[in-house]
XYZ file of C-alpha atoms in Angstrom:
681
model
C 162.415 27.695 156.535
C 160.549 25.385 155.804
C 158.562 22.938 158.064
C 160.120 19.955 156.549
C 163.495 21.072 157.115
C 162.544 22.610 160.777
C 161.555 18.686 161.290
C 164.659 17.573 159.413
C 166.315 20.312 161.858
C 164.942 18.998 165.306
C 165.246 15.411 164.504
C 169.018 15.238 163.012
C 171.453 13.477 165.502
C 168.634 10.985 167.253
C 170.145 8.020 166.897
C 166.300 6.616 166.150
C 163.573 8.726 165.247
C 159.781 8.259 164.534
C 158.735 7.214 161.557
C 156.093 10.219 161.102
C 154.935 11.349 158.009
C 153.218 14.879 159.793
C 155.680 17.763 160.470
C 156.938 17.619 163.823
C 156.433 21.907 164.075
C 152.765 22.607 164.167
C 153.469 26.567 162.525
C 155.231 29.237 163.093
C 152.924 32.080 163.279
C 153.518 34.917 165.791
C 152.433 37.953 166.935
C 154.328 41.228 167.907
C 154.855 42.293 171.057
C 153.245 45.942 171.118
C 149.781 44.309 169.265
C 146.953 44.804 171.403
C 144.931 41.794 174.017
C 142.036 42.352 172.351
C 143.513 41.986 168.273
C 145.273 38.730 169.604
C 142.181 37.720 171.618
C 139.742 37.742 168.174
C 143.047 36.031 166.348
C 142.276 32.917 168.666
C 138.782 33.598 167.566
C 138.391 34.135 164.369
C 142.416 33.226 162.948
C 144.427 30.880 164.899
C 143.304 27.795 165.718
C 145.221 26.802 167.730
C 146.033 27.497 172.025
C 149.509 29.229 172.038
C 151.046 32.000 169.683
C 155.006 33.127 169.867
C 155.395 36.867 170.816
C 158.457 38.271 168.847
C 160.249 41.228 168.832
C 161.604 42.192 165.400
C 161.671 38.555 165.049
C 163.322 37.565 168.232
C 161.338 35.583 171.088
C 160.175 36.981 173.991
C 157.586 34.564 175.439
C 154.149 32.779 174.667
C 151.265 34.112 174.876
C 147.698 31.438 175.213
C 144.457 31.357 174.359
C 143.072 30.216 177.819
C 144.990 33.013 180.086
C 143.581 36.273 177.391
C 140.129 35.026 177.510
C 140.473 34.685 181.624
C 141.873 38.673 181.492
C 138.787 39.709 179.197
C 135.878 38.092 180.754
C 136.392 38.939 183.852
C 134.273 41.322 185.767
C 136.193 44.948 184.559
C 138.533 42.447 182.907
C 137.797 44.058 178.982
C 138.049 47.365 180.110
C 140.929 46.812 182.117
C 142.971 44.409 179.802
C 141.856 44.758 176.242
C 144.127 48.171 174.785
C 147.146 47.060 176.893
C 149.875 45.308 174.701
C 150.571 41.909 174.733
C 153.721 40.955 175.705
C 152.326 42.255 179.131
C 150.356 39.277 179.631
C 152.307 36.025 178.488
C 152.907 33.015 180.022
C 155.552 33.327 183.119
C 157.246 30.765 181.652
C 157.709 28.746 178.957
C 159.475 26.172 177.259
C 161.845 27.064 173.841
C 164.817 24.630 172.227
C 167.394 26.009 169.678
C 167.162 23.996 166.331
C 169.216 20.617 166.405
C 168.476 19.609 170.104
C 167.605 15.920 170.248
C 164.058 14.875 170.301
C 164.755 12.826 172.962
C 165.792 15.936 175.307
C 163.123 17.996 174.260
C 160.574 15.223 175.066
C 162.572 14.817 178.477
C 162.721 18.201 179.319
C 158.787 18.597 178.155
C 157.018 15.806 179.757
C 158.676 16.537 183.155
C 156.978 20.113 183.457
C 154.060 20.301 185.772
C 150.580 22.113 186.639
C 149.654 23.874 183.988
C 152.709 24.141 182.240
C 152.795 21.124 181.496
C 150.139 21.742 178.405
C 152.251 24.619 177.174
C 153.259 23.823 173.466
C 157.469 24.017 172.851
C 158.798 26.879 171.087
C 161.597 26.440 168.371
C 164.457 29.432 167.626
C 167.472 29.491 165.556
C 170.815 29.405 166.970
C 170.465 33.721 166.560
C 167.122 32.927 169.194
C 164.998 34.331 166.163
C 161.744 32.876 166.412
C 160.791 29.450 164.089
C 158.192 27.561 165.242
C 155.713 25.768 167.718
C 155.830 22.417 168.812
C 152.314 21.495 170.318
C 152.013 18.952 173.750
C 149.968 16.794 171.827
C 152.411 15.826 169.112
C 154.618 15.870 171.829
C 152.807 13.372 173.705
C 151.890 11.418 170.383
C 155.722 11.308 169.311
C 156.804 9.956 173.328
C 153.934 6.985 172.569
C 155.237 6.578 169.250
C 158.981 6.275 170.334
C 158.195 4.081 173.286
C 155.997 1.996 170.888
C 159.106 1.716 168.261
C 161.583 1.142 171.110
C 159.819 -1.798 171.845
C 159.316 -3.236 169.013
C 162.844 -2.677 168.922
C 163.735 -4.203 171.908
C 161.714 -7.443 170.529
C 163.387 -7.743 167.591
C 166.523 -7.454 169.761
C 164.985 -9.932 171.905
C 164.651 -12.646 169.064
C 168.206 -11.901 167.762
C 169.379 -12.718 170.722
C 167.578 -15.664 170.970
C 168.683 -16.624 167.581
C 172.138 -15.423 168.236
C 172.322 -17.447 171.582
C 170.627 -20.514 170.263
C 173.965 -20.618 167.710
C 176.010 -19.182 169.483
C 175.026 -22.570 172.143
C 175.607 -24.524 168.611
C 178.468 -23.436 168.191
C 180.160 -23.933 171.233
C 178.793 -27.175 171.540
C 180.248 -27.994 168.198
C 183.686 -26.324 169.085
C 183.272 -28.150 172.430
C 183.157 -31.771 170.465
C 185.724 -30.546 168.096
C 187.915 -29.843 170.745
C 186.843 -33.447 172.455
C 188.157 -35.299 169.127
C 191.101 -32.855 168.806
C 192.165 -33.485 172.497
C 191.778 -37.094 171.694
C 193.798 -37.326 168.561
C 196.282 -35.188 170.122
C 196.812 -37.829 172.840
C 196.120 -40.871 171.090
C 198.277 -39.871 168.389
C 200.772 -42.372 167.443
C 203.435 -39.864 166.699
C 204.686 -37.088 168.468
C 202.694 -33.695 168.575
C 204.903 -30.537 169.591
C 203.728 -27.016 169.177
C 207.303 -24.818 168.879
C 208.152 -21.267 168.956
C 211.194 -20.091 166.029
C 213.914 -20.770 168.609
C 213.295 -24.412 168.744
C 211.190 -24.651 172.174
C 208.150 -26.798 173.265
C 205.332 -24.404 173.953
C 203.352 -27.883 174.167
C 202.686 -31.606 173.135
C 201.410 -34.607 173.783
C 202.526 -37.366 175.632
C 203.672 -39.781 173.081
C 206.234 -37.106 172.768
C 207.279 -37.293 176.269
C 207.445 -40.530 176.249
C 209.722 -40.603 172.582
C 212.311 -38.097 174.321
C 212.627 -39.251 177.253
C 210.855 -36.456 179.758
C 207.974 -36.267 182.456
C 205.334 -33.485 182.381
C 207.150 -31.195 183.583
C 209.558 -30.634 181.645
C 207.418 -30.980 178.622
C 206.469 -27.301 177.778
C 209.590 -24.964 177.213
C 212.212 -27.683 176.319
C 214.695 -26.510 173.937
C 213.851 -29.127 171.042
C 216.986 -27.013 169.591
C 219.739 -28.102 172.467
C 218.939 -31.610 171.415
C 220.185 -31.859 167.729
C 223.709 -32.015 166.741
C 225.898 -29.331 166.558
C 226.554 -30.229 162.867
C 222.976 -30.171 162.319
C 221.236 -27.598 164.620
C 222.074 -24.494 161.744
C 219.641 -26.611 159.815
C 216.861 -26.825 162.360
C 217.011 -23.756 163.425
C 217.265 -22.617 160.025
C 214.252 -24.853 158.547
C 211.750 -23.020 161.350
C 212.645 -19.402 160.927
C 211.580 -20.428 157.197
C 208.289 -21.507 158.090
C 207.466 -18.518 160.698
C 208.649 -16.170 157.562
C 205.877 -17.758 155.635
C 208.077 -18.545 152.453
C 206.393 -20.442 149.985
C 208.202 -23.699 149.710
C 207.892 -24.723 153.470
C 204.513 -25.121 153.624
C 204.681 -28.907 155.010
C 208.620 -30.011 154.952
C 209.424 -33.627 155.853
C 213.285 -33.714 157.204
C 214.756 -36.047 159.635
C 217.355 -35.534 162.583
C 219.096 -36.886 164.956
C 218.113 -35.905 168.995
C 220.761 -36.795 171.735
C 218.378 -37.844 174.263
C 219.600 -37.791 177.864
C 217.743 -41.008 178.742
C 217.625 -43.002 175.263
C 220.685 -41.751 173.450
C 221.257 -40.340 169.734
C 218.380 -41.258 168.037
C 217.106 -40.338 164.501
C 213.828 -38.916 164.086
C 211.448 -38.399 161.022
C 210.084 -34.860 161.529
C 207.012 -33.529 159.564
C 206.736 -29.280 160.161
C 204.435 -26.497 159.142
C 203.084 -23.011 160.572
C 199.998 -22.320 162.097
C 199.089 -19.238 161.093
C 196.079 -18.934 164.508
C 198.579 -19.508 167.018
C 201.857 -18.279 165.199
C 203.838 -21.744 165.674
C 205.319 -24.660 164.267
C 203.157 -27.414 164.789
C 205.993 -30.676 164.455
C 204.999 -34.614 164.311
C 207.740 -36.885 165.639
C 208.506 -39.951 164.432
C 211.183 -42.200 166.033
C 212.603 -43.802 162.636
C 215.926 -45.499 164.132
C 214.820 -49.380 164.113
C 213.118 -48.503 161.063
C 216.964 -47.438 159.257
C 218.451 -50.338 161.245
C 216.060 -52.806 159.470
C 216.375 -51.397 155.854
C 220.093 -51.325 156.112
C 219.616 -54.563 157.680
C 217.765 -55.926 154.686
C 219.613 -54.100 152.091
C 222.277 -55.352 153.383
C 221.352 -59.260 153.527
C 220.263 -58.295 149.511
C 224.078 -57.530 149.581
C 225.452 -61.034 151.265
C 222.963 -62.985 149.336
C 223.887 -61.573 146.358
C 227.561 -62.068 147.250
C 227.423 -65.385 148.534
C 225.986 -66.268 145.226
C 228.669 -64.565 143.715
C 231.619 -65.753 145.859
C 229.899 -69.329 146.246
C 230.412 -70.002 142.145
C 233.604 -68.631 141.996
C 234.757 -70.685 145.306
C 232.981 -73.767 143.579
C 235.287 -73.095 140.420
C 238.162 -72.230 141.987
C 237.784 -75.211 144.330
C 237.329 -77.336 141.253
C 240.770 -75.670 139.734
C 242.217 -76.277 142.868
C 241.764 -80.268 142.886
C 243.550 -81.089 140.272
C 246.376 -79.100 141.411
C 246.706 -80.535 144.617
C 245.933 -84.054 143.868
C 248.244 -84.564 140.894
C 250.941 -82.304 143.227
C 250.576 -85.497 145.994
C 250.801 -87.470 143.065
C 254.280 -86.172 142.128
C 255.455 -86.257 145.290
C 254.682 -89.403 145.850
C 256.826 -90.424 142.981
C 259.117 -87.907 143.342
C 260.072 -88.559 146.531
C 260.406 -92.839 145.869
C 262.345 -91.781 143.176
C 265.108 -90.273 145.065
C 264.562 -87.311 143.287
C 264.621 -84.424 145.558
C 264.802 -81.053 144.054
C 261.253 -81.907 142.062
C 259.947 -82.962 145.556
C 260.846 -79.812 146.859
C 259.105 -77.759 143.874
C 256.313 -80.255 144.406
C 256.410 -79.049 147.986
C 255.868 -75.605 147.101
C 253.205 -76.387 144.341
C 251.340 -78.249 147.174
C 251.777 -75.457 149.946
C 250.946 -72.755 147.687
C 247.315 -75.102 146.539
C 246.607 -75.111 150.464
C 247.032 -71.662 151.168
C 244.770 -70.358 148.493
C 242.448 -73.062 149.743
C 242.322 -71.887 153.445
C 242.197 -67.865 151.568
C 238.629 -68.959 149.848
C 237.677 -70.753 152.943
C 237.946 -67.474 154.961
C 235.779 -65.948 152.212
C 233.263 -68.144 152.538
C 233.295 -67.266 156.204
C 231.797 -64.070 155.892
C 229.601 -64.434 153.461
C 228.059 -68.076 154.079
C 228.301 -68.418 158.250
C 228.283 -72.519 158.504
C 226.579 -74.302 160.945
C 228.139 -74.823 163.869
C 230.880 -77.420 163.461
C 233.440 -77.786 167.346
C 236.354 -79.511 166.795
C 239.766 -79.692 168.509
C 241.550 -76.098 167.403
C 244.028 -73.859 168.811
C 243.349 -70.248 170.055
C 246.627 -68.679 168.574
C 245.803 -69.682 164.964
C 242.081 -68.288 165.502
C 243.156 -64.577 166.749
C 246.139 -64.918 163.901
C 243.595 -66.133 161.024
C 240.685 -63.144 162.314
C 244.059 -60.401 161.957
C 245.021 -61.852 158.484
C 240.549 -61.097 157.298
C 240.863 -57.568 158.909
C 244.343 -56.392 157.782
C 243.141 -53.615 155.404
C 240.844 -52.273 157.747
C 243.408 -52.050 160.856
C 246.198 -50.955 157.945
C 244.320 -47.863 156.490
C 243.586 -46.663 160.570
C 247.710 -47.486 160.829
C 246.883 -49.696 163.948
C 249.621 -51.858 165.733
C 248.187 -55.378 166.609
C 250.385 -56.591 169.295
C 250.109 -60.662 170.099
C 250.502 -61.621 173.503
C 250.386 -65.585 173.932
C 251.821 -66.959 177.355
C 251.874 -70.612 175.470
C 252.550 -71.787 171.461
C 249.458 -73.684 171.585
C 246.150 -73.299 173.392
C 243.792 -75.768 172.172
C 239.785 -75.813 173.167
C 236.894 -77.652 171.692
C 235.264 -74.552 169.729
C 233.689 -73.955 166.578
C 236.922 -71.841 164.895
C 234.878 -69.573 162.228
C 232.623 -68.610 165.131
C 235.749 -67.328 167.615
C 237.316 -65.416 164.740
C 233.645 -63.613 164.069
C 233.575 -62.752 167.590
C 237.796 -61.275 167.536
C 236.386 -60.104 163.780
C 233.831 -57.545 165.724
C 235.856 -57.064 168.827
C 238.936 -55.499 166.230
C 236.584 -53.210 163.923
C 234.971 -52.045 167.098
C 238.661 -51.308 168.555
C 239.890 -49.852 165.111
C 237.158 -47.159 165.280
C 237.956 -46.470 168.930
C 241.384 -45.992 168.598
C 241.225 -44.109 165.126
C 241.419 -40.189 166.778
C 243.644 -41.494 169.435
C 247.448 -40.520 169.749
C 248.233 -44.030 170.067
C 247.066 -46.705 168.337
C 247.272 -49.989 169.716
C 245.132 -53.369 169.624
C 246.758 -56.503 172.299
C 245.395 -59.920 171.882
C 246.837 -62.084 174.751
C 245.537 -65.450 175.911
C 246.892 -67.569 178.680
C 245.515 -70.388 180.784
C 243.706 -69.767 183.848
C 242.807 -72.721 185.918
C 240.862 -74.929 183.798
C 240.071 -72.437 181.274
C 241.501 -70.101 178.546
C 241.348 -66.016 178.890
C 241.592 -64.386 175.681
C 242.334 -60.594 176.039
C 241.288 -57.602 173.463
C 242.814 -54.182 174.905
C 242.433 -51.472 172.783
C 244.207 -46.858 173.429
C 240.966 -45.882 172.318
C 238.319 -43.276 173.599
C 236.677 -45.723 176.213
C 233.525 -46.094 176.750
C 231.091 -44.263 179.406
C 230.137 -45.781 182.187
C 226.207 -45.045 181.461
C 226.553 -47.256 178.432
C 228.743 -50.061 179.925
C 225.708 -51.537 181.278
C 223.673 -51.655 178.263
C 226.624 -52.313 175.488
C 225.673 -55.566 175.156
C 221.908 -55.226 174.415
C 220.628 -55.729 171.054
C 220.803 -52.687 168.555
C 222.754 -50.204 171.400
C 225.215 -48.459 169.422
C 226.977 -45.401 170.316
C 228.085 -45.237 167.287
C 224.740 -43.180 165.933
C 222.272 -44.085 163.394
C 224.235 -44.318 160.751
C 227.329 -46.363 161.818
C 226.594 -49.782 162.255
C 223.761 -51.783 163.864
C 224.136 -52.557 167.650
C 224.209 -55.667 167.075
C 228.078 -57.210 167.044
C 228.576 -57.392 170.449
C 225.169 -58.730 171.265
C 225.914 -61.540 168.276
C 229.325 -62.132 170.070
C 228.174 -62.594 173.869
C 225.725 -64.903 172.185
C 228.830 -67.562 170.860
C 230.669 -67.273 173.521
C 227.683 -68.333 175.773
C 227.255 -70.793 173.123
C 230.532 -72.217 173.878
C 229.890 -72.451 177.720
C 232.018 -69.200 178.034
C 231.959 -65.274 179.804
C 232.436 -62.042 178.206
C 233.546 -59.086 180.323
C 234.183 -55.495 179.976
C 236.474 -52.907 181.473
C 236.885 -49.600 180.098
C 238.071 -46.087 181.534
C 237.253 -42.777 179.339
C 240.096 -41.777 176.947
C 242.414 -44.339 178.080
C 240.944 -47.517 176.184
C 238.649 -50.775 176.436
C 239.377 -54.052 177.551
C 237.453 -57.382 176.678
C 238.106 -60.624 179.129
C 236.592 -63.755 177.189
C 236.560 -66.573 179.175
C 236.691 -70.383 177.804
C 236.989 -73.534 178.677
C 240.143 -75.209 177.763
C 241.648 -78.829 176.762
C 244.095 -80.903 178.692
C 246.511 -82.548 176.234
C 246.084 -85.998 177.134
C 242.107 -85.208 176.424
C 242.724 -84.718 172.971
C 241.741 -87.877 171.308
C 244.455 -89.683 168.906
C 243.224 -88.920 165.066
C 244.183 -91.435 162.607
C 246.413 -90.813 160.124
C 244.575 -90.298 156.344
C 246.810 -93.223 155.039
C 245.177 -95.628 152.333
C 244.953 -98.971 153.799
C 246.221 -101.923 152.633
C 244.017 -104.063 150.161
C 244.360 -108.047 149.200
C 244.521 -108.827 145.603
C 240.622 -110.238 146.433
C 239.092 -106.882 147.317
C 240.828 -104.820 144.518
C 240.099 -106.826 142.109
C 236.564 -106.739 142.494
C 236.094 -103.348 143.154
C 234.039 -100.875 140.566
C 233.965 -97.399 141.484
C 231.599 -95.024 139.524
C 232.978 -91.214 139.201
C 230.546 -88.784 138.430
C 231.677 -84.750 137.666
C 231.413 -82.723 134.514
C 234.981 -81.402 135.460
C 236.979 -83.879 133.716
C 240.676 -83.049 135.730
C 238.625 -83.940 138.487
C 237.600 -87.588 137.351
C 241.584 -88.407 135.505
C 242.176 -87.070 138.925
C 240.363 -89.449 141.283
C 240.367 -92.487 138.232
C 244.189 -92.605 138.967
C 244.420 -92.372 142.103
C 241.862 -94.967 143.002
C 243.452 -97.079 139.891
C 247.123 -96.859 141.525
C 246.751 -96.830 145.565
C 243.816 -98.789 145.881
C 243.472 -101.132 142.351
C 240.131 -100.464 142.003
C 238.951 -100.235 137.804
C 237.157 -96.606 137.401
C 234.246 -95.454 135.375
C 233.722 -91.891 135.258
C 230.379 -90.218 134.201
C 230.180 -86.695 133.153
C 226.529 -85.833 134.739
C 223.692 -87.847 136.129
C 222.111 -89.097 133.428
C 224.720 -90.653 131.718
C 225.568 -91.804 135.069
C 222.142 -93.996 135.244
C 222.873 -95.468 131.623
C 226.121 -97.402 133.182
C 224.573 -98.270 136.535
C 221.539 -99.586 134.689
C 224.233 -102.210 132.749
C 226.738 -102.779 135.673
C 227.686 -103.390 139.337
C 229.375 -100.636 140.761
C 230.681 -100.846 144.812
C 231.551 -97.166 145.393
C 229.893 -93.943 143.336
C 231.858 -90.648 143.952
C 229.423 -87.791 142.453
C 229.372 -83.951 142.686
C 227.116 -81.922 143.446
C 226.164 -79.439 141.070
C 226.518 -80.434 137.617
C 224.345 -80.086 134.256
C 221.362 -81.957 133.561
C 221.509 -84.275 136.291
C 223.046 -83.111 139.938
C 224.426 -85.370 142.295
C 220.662 -85.037 144.527
C 218.852 -86.011 141.853
C 220.925 -88.750 140.869
C 221.231 -90.026 145.065
C 217.165 -90.537 144.671
C 217.459 -92.261 141.086
C 220.057 -94.633 143.454
C 217.856 -94.928 146.540
C 214.811 -95.151 144.149
C 216.113 -97.617 141.854
C 219.103 -99.052 144.230
C 219.138 -98.574 147.688
C 221.540 -101.251 148.435
C 224.279 -98.952 146.975
C 223.068 -95.682 149.380
C 225.611 -96.909 151.952
C 228.634 -96.944 149.221
C 227.792 -93.628 147.838
C 229.146 -89.983 148.974
C 229.605 -86.359 147.492
C 232.143 -84.512 146.402
C 231.622 -80.853 145.539
C 233.662 -77.418 145.705
C 230.766 -75.508 146.767
C 230.913 -74.113 149.931
C 227.347 -74.051 150.376
C 224.447 -72.167 151.587
C 222.760 -72.666 154.657
C 219.941 -74.172 153.082
C 222.536 -76.477 151.305
C 224.737 -78.239 154.414
C 221.027 -78.356 156.365
C 220.497 -80.743 153.300
C 223.378 -82.785 153.083
C 223.355 -83.241 156.611
C 219.701 -84.372 156.278
C 220.796 -87.017 153.752
C 223.502 -89.009 156.195
C 225.760 -88.993 153.077
C 229.125 -88.013 153.941
C 230.745 -84.897 151.927
C 234.792 -83.979 150.821
C 234.860 -80.354 149.741
C 237.298 -79.566 147.193
C 240.025 -79.311 146.916
C 240.376 -82.065 149.378
C 244.114 -83.992 150.160
C 244.014 -88.061 148.325
C 244.617 -89.111 151.794
C 241.302 -88.337 152.575
C 239.605 -89.038 149.350
C 241.554 -92.590 149.852
C 240.539 -92.871 153.494
C 237.059 -92.264 152.545
C 236.769 -94.444 149.488
C 238.579 -97.594 151.559
C 236.046 -97.503 154.139
C 233.113 -97.451 151.930
C 234.548 -100.420 149.972
C 235.103 -102.353 153.321
C 231.382 -102.482 153.952
C 229.872 -105.857 153.245
C 229.204 -106.545 149.384
C 225.491 -106.725 148.794
C 223.104 -107.511 146.106
C 223.857 -103.818 144.488
C 220.116 -104.472 142.107
C 217.632 -105.762 144.817
């Protein structure tokens, strides 16, 4: 075996080895155990340049013999004679150090360098596994290797120290950046406008920010491990859990999902939430962003409802205008026929005229009820009857009540219960209560709604009672709050009862509620009543008598694009007031007549092609201001809020179509009674 192989054998298994180029083993020479001491000593002097040589017997190691020891024996007095012919095996060093090949270098150094006295300087013997001699390693070599190893270890330690410093610096920077990121994340987490929650696949909240606690109405103690899935209604809970499981399974189509779920919150009640969910691989959790969109959906529905209302208002207003224009001549001419047939004693024809008149009047009321829903007028309080209001409101929602198969029972203490109120607004109150009651009794075995009214001291007690599912006690104190509803976000806006309360308070009344779960609900409305003696006498609308002199000088201009209307007014004023009547189909033609003729009265429609009634009024104000007190409008337009407000600010009297002839004659006579003025001033 060569020295390089020996070197490899000795050094194998070391985790770090010296980077030397010379061989570890000095030599592999040895002497036989029977060799004479004299010959071995001479070999040291002339052949071997080392201090020690191994003694073997048939290749097996016996020990170690040294140059100095043999020289000491032979150089003493009589030593040559005594020891020269001895076998060298008899004079080996008492102890030697030998190692099997493959022994780690560090172990060899540890044993060799720990020897004491003279044995410290002895060479180290290397053998194979069968104890066959391989070679020697000098102590000088081992000391040099030890120094080299120490030097390399110092260098390695220094390199590791520098590397550790760099790593520590990088670690410090990383920790600093991590703390900054955690701080930023904490700020974003806690100050997010959205609720942020980390869920497990079961829907339990494992961590959440304060916004989530505020949205859900929970405290810090209950924020963690709250079962969010339990707040989702049963009809939606499976979909909610399926979405969480899809995230956990890593489905490719659910990286970021947006959905909407209702949460039934103990404090806030049912609320609609938009949820953005995603999977976090690092923590194995589902991140959910929560946004309460209940009010947003209500606002969107209100905007959509307003858009539909505007469309319905425009459509209903146009239809009402046209129908009212057609009903006006029917009603007017019928009254003229009725008057003449009665005077002629034609009873049968008179009865027919009454039927036509009553049908036209009823049609006008139906149009009025339709317009009250689409264009609620400004509050116009008048003397009205609570019994009539109740019947009219039920008639409006008759179809809806019939669809739910609800029995409506009227219970009035008297046939007439008078009060001063806006009948359209009171009808709106009752309609809202009837619709709520129909929803409440929909699943009840007995479906009844009772409407009763009676006099209590100086007030009227108006009661609406249903046999529905009732209202839970915790909801009773909030039932009149705006936007509060027990029907869920998809049904109702939560404004109906708050509007009812506002209307009743405007009428100086009060509204109370009594309810028991599964037994029904009762609304008690108290309104001020009017004594019969306090009701002012309403003058009969009949045409006053005129002197011939007043009649002969009365000249009236009728402006309307409906020929039947102008013909009717022409005939009525001519026969009843004996006025001279001119007709114009629009404002432009009316101005042509006004520029050439003096008139005592102008009756004008509002909506006309070419020039409408407002433009005509402006022209009169600018050119014939003295004629303004003798000007009034007739219109078949029910009037939007803006139109009604404009008519009120003008201070001009308005007669709504279809009108009774007696009302037309009353207004015309009153305006003609005003002192005559110079119309061209």
